């Protein structure tokens, strides 16, 4: 069966959203509750460790945020994270510790676990990126189908999500190559890799490699 449950994809010790995700059999069930969860987390953060520069925005004092970045609440940016020039964070966003949100990257309604990097020209919407997941330059999540119908996750069976907006779930240590497109409802398993310029949909099993049009292959053991 498809290994796409919350526990299959993520180590919840690497996110402040653990309490939310623990209630979700499948991680996309959390998407409608990210905003309220970020507010709850933000209001409980220690003032000596987090600045509160705008309504519903909390930024760790040791985070680095460029003056040309735009941050809208609710949003929490964790310890040691970096938000680079021109980044646009437009609400309902939880950025973990040690993350990079790069130049001209746009985030919306998403959870970034600790150590996530979206460092160059990325769009991440209605998505969850697991521990140390990385998106290469120009890689994006597409979060709305062209026909505007509800997103269905296509694996060994079809999973009705009931959502019109749903980008991608990236398991821990997922690597997405430059200029790749993750179509609505894409699931990338733990420790899997997507080659540059790939167009991906459906479920990619853990420890797999997506080689564009050549298909999906299991990683060889070291």
PDB file of C-alpha atoms in Angstrom:
ATOM      1  CA  UNK A   1       0.000   0.000   0.000  1.00  0.00           C
ATOM      2  CA  UNK A   2       0.993   3.628  -0.430  1.00  0.00           C
ATOM      3  CA  UNK A   3       3.222   4.888   2.390  1.00  0.00           C
ATOM      4  CA  UNK A   4       1.706   8.357   2.538  1.00  0.00           C
ATOM      5  CA  UNK A   5       0.397   8.672   6.081  1.00  0.00           C
ATOM      6  CA  UNK A   6       1.748  11.456   8.268  1.00  0.00           C
ATOM      7  CA  UNK A   7       3.974   8.983  10.124  1.00  0.00           C
ATOM      8  CA  UNK A   8       5.294   7.519   6.879  1.00  0.00           C
ATOM      9  CA  UNK A   9       6.478  10.895   5.604  1.00  0.00           C
ATOM     10  CA  UNK A  10       7.608  12.894   8.626  1.00  0.00           C
ATOM     11  CA  UNK A  11       9.559  12.772  11.873  1.00  0.00           C
ATOM     12  CA  UNK A  12       7.369  15.040  13.977  1.00  0.00           C
ATOM     13  CA  UNK A  13      10.154  15.855  16.431  1.00  0.00           C
ATOM     14  CA  UNK A  14      11.390  18.394  13.864  1.00  0.00           C
ATOM     15  CA  UNK A  15       8.402  20.762  13.817  1.00  0.00           C
ATOM     16  CA  UNK A  16       6.380  22.916  16.211  1.00  0.00           C
ATOM     17  CA  UNK A  17       3.297  21.677  14.335  1.00  0.00           C
ATOM     18  CA  UNK A  18       3.584  18.175  15.804  1.00  0.00           C
ATOM     19  CA  UNK A  19       0.415  18.526  17.894  1.00  0.00           C
ATOM     20  CA  UNK A  20      -1.571  19.343  14.753  1.00  0.00           C
ATOM     21  CA  UNK A  21      -0.036  16.692  12.535  1.00  0.00           C
ATOM     22  CA  UNK A  22      -0.454  13.967  15.138  1.00  0.00           C
ATOM     23  CA  UNK A  23      -4.228  14.324  14.695  1.00  0.00           C
ATOM     24  CA  UNK A  24      -4.025  13.780  10.914  1.00  0.00           C
ATOM     25  CA  UNK A  25      -3.926  10.330   9.324  1.00  0.00           C
ATOM     26  CA  UNK A  26      -2.883  11.983   6.065  1.00  0.00           C
ATOM     27  CA  UNK A  27      -0.901  15.226   6.222  1.00  0.00           C
ATOM     28  CA  UNK A  28      -3.080  17.185   3.797  1.00  0.00           C
ATOM     29  CA  UNK A  29      -5.798  17.067   6.449  1.00  0.00           C
ATOM     30  CA  UNK A  30      -3.758  19.695   8.305  1.00  0.00           C
ATOM     31  CA  UNK A  31      -3.861  22.278   5.505  1.00  0.00           C
ATOM     32  CA  UNK A  32      -7.155  23.854   6.585  1.00  0.00           C
ATOM     33  CA  UNK A  33      -5.819  24.343  10.139  1.00  0.00           C
ATOM     34  CA  UNK A  34      -2.369  25.789   9.532  1.00  0.00           C
ATOM     35  CA  UNK A  35      -3.424  29.392  10.120  1.00  0.00           C
ATOM     36  CA  UNK A  36      -5.056  28.756  13.493  1.00  0.00           C
ATOM     37  CA  UNK A  37      -2.136  26.545  14.513  1.00  0.00           C
ATOM     38  CA  UNK A  38       0.419  29.228  13.677  1.00  0.00           C
ATOM     39  CA  UNK A  39      -1.522  31.743  15.779  1.00  0.00           C
ATOM     40  CA  UNK A  40      -1.614  29.345  18.721  1.00  0.00           C
ATOM     41  CA  UNK A  41       2.110  28.656  18.448  1.00  0.00           C
ATOM     42  CA  UNK A  42       3.015  32.318  18.018  1.00  0.00           C
ATOM     43  CA  UNK A  43       1.056  33.519  21.027  1.00  0.00           C
ATOM     44  CA  UNK A  44       2.853  31.002  23.252  1.00  0.00           C
ATOM     45  CA  UNK A  45       6.396  31.850  22.138  1.00  0.00           C
ATOM     46  CA  UNK A  46       8.744  33.373  24.734  1.00  0.00           C
ATOM     47  CA  UNK A  47       9.163  37.135  24.267  1.00  0.00           C
ATOM     48  CA  UNK A  48      12.832  36.960  25.168  1.00  0.00           C
ATOM     49  CA  UNK A  49      13.448  34.693  22.142  1.00  0.00           C
ATOM     50  CA  UNK A  50      11.008  36.046  19.534  1.00  0.00           C
ATOM     51  CA  UNK A  51      10.294  39.511  18.166  1.00  0.00           C
ATOM     52  CA  UNK A  52       6.723  40.477  17.287  1.00  0.00           C
ATOM     53  CA  UNK A  53       7.224  43.114  14.568  1.00  0.00           C
ATOM     54  CA  UNK A  54       3.709  43.039  13.134  1.00  0.00           C
ATOM     55  CA  UNK A  55       0.274  41.674  13.929  1.00  0.00           C
ATOM     56  CA  UNK A  56       0.351  37.861  14.024  1.00  0.00           C
ATOM     57  CA  UNK A  57       4.020  37.730  12.989  1.00  0.00           C
ATOM     58  CA  UNK A  58       6.714  36.224  15.230  1.00  0.00           C
ATOM     59  CA  UNK A  59      10.380  36.064  14.231  1.00  0.00           C
ATOM     60  CA  UNK A  60      13.159  34.451  16.242  1.00  0.00           C
ATOM     61  CA  UNK A  61      15.673  37.023  17.425  1.00  0.00           C
ATOM     62  CA  UNK A  62      18.527  35.055  15.862  1.00  0.00           C
ATOM     63  CA  UNK A  63      16.775  34.686  12.489  1.00  0.00           C
ATOM     64  CA  UNK A  64      17.958  36.818   9.569  1.00  0.00           C
ATOM     65  CA  UNK A  65      15.286  38.624   7.563  1.00  0.00           C
ATOM     66  CA  UNK A  66      16.120  40.909   4.632  1.00  0.00           C
ATOM     67  CA  UNK A  67      14.533  44.360   4.719  1.00  0.00           C
ATOM     68  CA  UNK A  68      13.036  43.778   1.256  1.00  0.00           C
ATOM     69  CA  UNK A  69      11.209  40.609   2.325  1.00  0.00           C
ATOM     70  CA  UNK A  70       7.422  40.843   2.798  1.00  0.00           C
ATOM     71  CA  UNK A  71       5.931  38.901   5.689  1.00  0.00           C
ATOM     72  CA  UNK A  72       2.204  38.737   6.369  1.00  0.00           C
ATOM     73  CA  UNK A  73       0.593  36.998   9.327  1.00  0.00           C
ATOM     74  CA  UNK A  74      -0.083  34.590  10.679  1.00  0.00           C
ATOM     75  CA  UNK A  75       3.558  33.594  10.401  1.00  0.00           C
ATOM     76  CA  UNK A  76       6.255  32.152  12.666  1.00  0.00           C
ATOM     77  CA  UNK A  77       9.909  32.088  11.615  1.00  0.00           C
ATOM     78  CA  UNK A  78      12.079  29.823  13.719  1.00  0.00           C
ATOM     79  CA  UNK A  79      15.516  30.096  15.252  1.00  0.00           C
ATOM     80  CA  UNK A  80      18.468  30.459  12.918  1.00  0.00           C
ATOM     81  CA  UNK A  81      16.344  30.699   9.784  1.00  0.00           C
ATOM     82  CA  UNK A  82      17.113  33.064   6.915  1.00  0.00           C
ATOM     83  CA  UNK A  83      14.616  34.970   4.763  1.00  0.00           C
ATOM     84  CA  UNK A  84      16.402  36.491   1.796  1.00  0.00           C
ATOM     85  CA  UNK A  85      15.690  39.631  -0.292  1.00  0.00           C
ATOM     86  CA  UNK A  86      12.428  39.736  -2.194  1.00  0.00           C
ATOM     87  CA  UNK A  87      10.859  36.767  -0.427  1.00  0.00           C
ATOM     88  CA  UNK A  88       7.068  36.967  -0.100  1.00  0.00           C
ATOM     89  CA  UNK A  89       5.474  35.131   2.825  1.00  0.00           C
ATOM     90  CA  UNK A  90       1.754  35.740   2.552  1.00  0.00           C
ATOM     91  CA  UNK A  91       0.209  34.178   5.586  1.00  0.00           C
ATOM     92  CA  UNK A  92      -0.533  30.910   7.409  1.00  0.00           C
ATOM     93  CA  UNK A  93       3.137  29.927   7.402  1.00  0.00           C
ATOM     94  CA  UNK A  94       5.228  28.031   9.927  1.00  0.00           C
ATOM     95  CA  UNK A  95       8.956  28.163   9.159  1.00  0.00           C
ATOM     96  CA  UNK A  96      11.011  25.853  11.340  1.00  0.00           C
ATOM     97  CA  UNK A  97      14.511  26.306  12.718  1.00  0.00           C
ATOM     98  CA  UNK A  98      17.509  26.534  10.414  1.00  0.00           C
ATOM     99  CA  UNK A  99      15.452  27.064   7.243  1.00  0.00           C
ATOM    100  CA  UNK A 100      16.234  29.132   4.156  1.00  0.00           C
ATOM    101  CA  UNK A 101      13.518  31.048   2.292  1.00  0.00           C
ATOM    102  CA  UNK A 102      15.302  32.418  -0.721  1.00  0.00           C
ATOM    103  CA  UNK A 103      15.285  35.425  -2.961  1.00  0.00           C
ATOM    104  CA  UNK A 104      11.968  35.922  -4.762  1.00  0.00           C
ATOM    105  CA  UNK A 105      10.478  32.766  -3.221  1.00  0.00           C
ATOM    106  CA  UNK A 106       6.783  32.854  -2.335  1.00  0.00           C
ATOM    107  CA  UNK A 107       5.158  30.901   0.487  1.00  0.00           C
ATOM    108  CA  UNK A 108       1.482  30.567   1.318  1.00  0.00           C
ATOM    109  CA  UNK A 109      -0.383  28.278   3.754  1.00  0.00           C
ATOM    110  CA  UNK A 110       2.476  25.884   4.385  1.00  0.00           C
ATOM    111  CA  UNK A 111       4.599  24.179   7.017  1.00  0.00           C
ATOM    112  CA  UNK A 112       8.356  24.007   6.656  1.00  0.00           C
ATOM    113  CA  UNK A 113       9.939  21.538   9.040  1.00  0.00           C
ATOM    114  CA  UNK A 114      13.361  22.331  10.511  1.00  0.00           C
ATOM    115  CA  UNK A 115      16.216  22.570   8.040  1.00  0.00           C
ATOM    116  CA  UNK A 116      14.065  23.045   4.920  1.00  0.00           C
ATOM    117  CA  UNK A 117      15.561  25.016   2.039  1.00  0.00           C
ATOM    118  CA  UNK A 118      13.532  26.820  -0.631  1.00  0.00           C
ATOM    119  CA  UNK A 119      16.422  29.088  -1.592  1.00  0.00           C
ATOM    120  CA  UNK A 120      15.826  30.411  -5.121  1.00  0.00           C
ATOM    121  CA  UNK A 121      12.663  31.437  -7.009  1.00  0.00           C
ATOM    122  CA  UNK A 122      10.394  28.810  -5.462  1.00  0.00           C
ATOM    123  CA  UNK A 123       6.626  28.797  -4.990  1.00  0.00           C
ATOM    124  CA  UNK A 124       5.302  26.713  -2.098  1.00  0.00           C
ATOM    125  CA  UNK A 125       1.555  26.846  -1.563  1.00  0.00           C
ATOM    126  CA  UNK A 126      -0.813  24.646   0.453  1.00  0.00           C
ATOM    127  CA  UNK A 127       2.041  22.243   1.121  1.00  0.00           C
ATOM    128  CA  UNK A 128       4.104  20.606   3.859  1.00  0.00           C
ATOM    129  CA  UNK A 129       7.861  20.152   3.484  1.00  0.00           C
ATOM    130  CA  UNK A 130       9.518  17.627   5.787  1.00  0.00           C
ATOM    131  CA  UNK A 131      12.781  17.754   7.707  1.00  0.00           C
ATOM    132  CA  UNK A 132      15.693  18.966   5.569  1.00  0.00           C
ATOM    133  CA  UNK A 133      13.665  18.821   2.354  1.00  0.00           C
ATOM    134  CA  UNK A 134      15.235  20.909  -0.413  1.00  0.00           C
ATOM    135  CA  UNK A 135      13.802  22.495  -3.558  1.00  0.00           C
ATOM    136  CA  UNK A 136      16.225  23.461  -6.305  1.00  0.00           C
ATOM    137  CA  UNK A 137      16.115  26.823  -8.052  1.00  0.00           C
ATOM    138  CA  UNK A 138      12.826  27.451  -9.835  1.00  0.00           C
ATOM    139  CA  UNK A 139      11.080  24.323  -8.506  1.00  0.00           C
ATOM    140  CA  UNK A 140       7.434  24.981  -7.624  1.00  0.00           C
ATOM    141  CA  UNK A 141       4.337  23.383  -6.171  1.00  0.00           C
ATOM    142  CA  UNK A 142       1.250  23.768  -8.336  1.00  0.00           C
ATOM    143  CA  UNK A 143      -1.660  23.906  -5.934  1.00  0.00           C
ATOM    144  CA  UNK A 144      -4.779  24.278  -8.137  1.00  0.00           C
ATOM    145  CA  UNK A 145      -5.923  21.986 -10.954  1.00  0.00           C
ATOM    146  CA  UNK A 146      -6.598  23.510 -14.358  1.00  0.00           C
ATOM    147  CA  UNK A 147     -10.227  22.412 -14.210  1.00  0.00           C
ATOM    148  CA  UNK A 148     -10.552  23.810 -10.658  1.00  0.00           C
ATOM    149  CA  UNK A 149     -11.941  20.494  -9.364  1.00  0.00           C
ATOM    150  CA  UNK A 150     -10.980  18.967  -6.026  1.00  0.00           C
ATOM    151  CA  UNK A 151      -7.512  17.479  -5.867  1.00  0.00           C
ATOM    152  CA  UNK A 152      -7.219  13.689  -5.836  1.00  0.00           C
ATOM    153  CA  UNK A 153      -3.989  11.956  -4.787  1.00  0.00           C
ATOM    154  CA  UNK A 154      -3.260   9.209  -7.299  1.00  0.00           C
ATOM    155  CA  UNK A 155      -1.355   6.274  -5.813  1.00  0.00           C
ATOM    156  CA  UNK A 156      -2.110   2.570  -5.675  1.00  0.00           C
ATOM    157  CA  UNK A 157      -5.612   3.872  -5.028  1.00  0.00           C
ATOM    158  CA  UNK A 158      -7.201   7.297  -5.384  1.00  0.00           C
ATOM    159  CA  UNK A 159      -7.434   9.457  -2.257  1.00  0.00           C
ATOM    160  CA  UNK A 160     -10.157  12.095  -2.303  1.00  0.00           C
ATOM    161  CA  UNK A 161      -8.829  15.121  -0.426  1.00  0.00           C
ATOM    162  CA  UNK A 162     -11.898  17.356  -0.631  1.00  0.00           C
ATOM    163  CA  UNK A 163      -9.595  20.305  -1.324  1.00  0.00           C
ATOM    164  CA  UNK A 164      -9.392  22.593  -4.341  1.00  0.00           C
ATOM    165  CA  UNK A 165      -6.024  23.914  -3.175  1.00  0.00           C
ATOM    166  CA  UNK A 166      -3.370  21.335  -2.385  1.00  0.00           C
ATOM    167  CA  UNK A 167       0.220  21.525  -3.558  1.00  0.00           C
ATOM    168  CA  UNK A 168       2.627  18.817  -2.404  1.00  0.00           C
ATOM    169  CA  UNK A 169       3.771  16.817   0.600  1.00  0.00           C
ATOM    170  CA  UNK A 170       7.551  16.350   0.679  1.00  0.00           C
ATOM    171  CA  UNK A 171       8.814  13.669   3.048  1.00  0.00           C
ATOM    172  CA  UNK A 172      11.910  14.147   5.167  1.00  0.00           C
ATOM    173  CA  UNK A 173      15.118  14.632   3.135  1.00  0.00           C
ATOM    174  CA  UNK A 174      13.270  14.940  -0.202  1.00  0.00           C
ATOM    175  CA  UNK A 175      15.328  16.580  -2.967  1.00  0.00           C
ATOM    176  CA  UNK A 176      13.511  18.399  -5.781  1.00  0.00           C
ATOM    177  CA  UNK A 177      15.600  19.292  -8.844  1.00  0.00           C
ATOM    178  CA  UNK A 178      15.766  22.717 -10.431  1.00  0.00           C
ATOM    179  CA  UNK A 179      12.778  23.941 -12.451  1.00  0.00           C
ATOM    180  CA  UNK A 180      10.637  20.933 -11.574  1.00  0.00           C
ATOM    181  CA  UNK A 181       6.860  21.180 -11.214  1.00  0.00           C
ATOM    182  CA  UNK A 182       5.035  19.227  -8.529  1.00  0.00           C
ATOM    183  CA  UNK A 183       1.438  19.001  -9.710  1.00  0.00           C
ATOM    184  CA  UNK A 184      -1.508  19.312  -7.293  1.00  0.00           C
ATOM    185  CA  UNK A 185      -1.656  16.422  -4.849  1.00  0.00           C
ATOM    186  CA  UNK A 186       1.897  15.187  -5.357  1.00  0.00           C
ATOM    187  CA  UNK A 187       3.434  13.118  -2.542  1.00  0.00           C
ATOM    188  CA  UNK A 188       7.218  12.665  -2.445  1.00  0.00           C
ATOM    189  CA  UNK A 189       8.313   9.904  -0.072  1.00  0.00           C
ATOM    190  CA  UNK A 190      11.134  10.164   2.430  1.00  0.00           C
ATOM    191  CA  UNK A 191      14.663  10.370   1.053  1.00  0.00           C
ATOM    192  CA  UNK A 192      13.468  10.533  -2.560  1.00  0.00           C
ATOM    193  CA  UNK A 193      14.961  12.613  -5.352  1.00  0.00           C
ATOM    194  CA  UNK A 194      13.413  14.347  -8.349  1.00  0.00           C
ATOM    195  CA  UNK A 195      15.649  15.126 -11.318  1.00  0.00           C
ATOM    196  CA  UNK A 196      15.705  18.692 -12.698  1.00  0.00           C
ATOM    197  CA  UNK A 197      13.034  19.704 -15.213  1.00  0.00           C
ATOM    198  CA  UNK A 198      10.666  16.940 -14.082  1.00  0.00           C
ATOM    199  CA  UNK A 199       6.875  17.197 -14.068  1.00  0.00           C
ATOM    200  CA  UNK A 200       5.619  15.040 -11.199  1.00  0.00           C
ATOM    201  CA  UNK A 201       2.167  13.937 -10.108  1.00  0.00           C
ATOM    202  CA  UNK A 202       0.845  11.220  -7.831  1.00  0.00           C
ATOM    203  CA  UNK A 203       2.814   9.275  -5.237  1.00  0.00           C
ATOM    204  CA  UNK A 204       6.579   8.790  -5.369  1.00  0.00           C
ATOM    205  CA  UNK A 205       7.598   6.008  -2.936  1.00  0.00           C
ATOM    206  CA  UNK A 206      10.271   6.497  -0.307  1.00  0.00           C
ATOM    207  CA  UNK A 207      13.920   6.151  -1.406  1.00  0.00           C
ATOM    208  CA  UNK A 208      13.077   6.581  -5.082  1.00  0.00           C
ATOM    209  CA  UNK A 209      14.458   8.658  -7.940  1.00  0.00           C
ATOM    210  CA  UNK A 210      12.223  10.413 -10.467  1.00  0.00           C
ATOM    211  CA  UNK A 211      14.169  10.669 -13.722  1.00  0.00           C
ATOM    212  CA  UNK A 212      11.736  12.848 -15.669  1.00  0.00           C
ATOM    213  CA  UNK A 213      10.080  11.029 -18.567  1.00  0.00           C
ATOM    214  CA  UNK A 214      12.247   7.954 -17.937  1.00  0.00           C
ATOM    215  CA  UNK A 215      10.153   7.093 -14.909  1.00  0.00           C
ATOM    216  CA  UNK A 216      10.586   6.289 -11.225  1.00  0.00           C
ATOM    217  CA  UNK A 217      13.368   4.042  -9.951  1.00  0.00           C
ATOM    218  CA  UNK A 218      14.269   2.703  -6.516  1.00  0.00           C
ATOM    219  CA  UNK A 219      17.508   3.975  -5.030  1.00  0.00           C
ATOM    220  CA  UNK A 220      20.312   1.449  -4.792  1.00  0.00           C
ATOM    221  CA  UNK A 221      21.585   0.623  -1.325  1.00  0.00           C
ATOM    222  CA  UNK A 222      24.997   2.135  -0.604  1.00  0.00           C
TER     223      UNK A 222
END
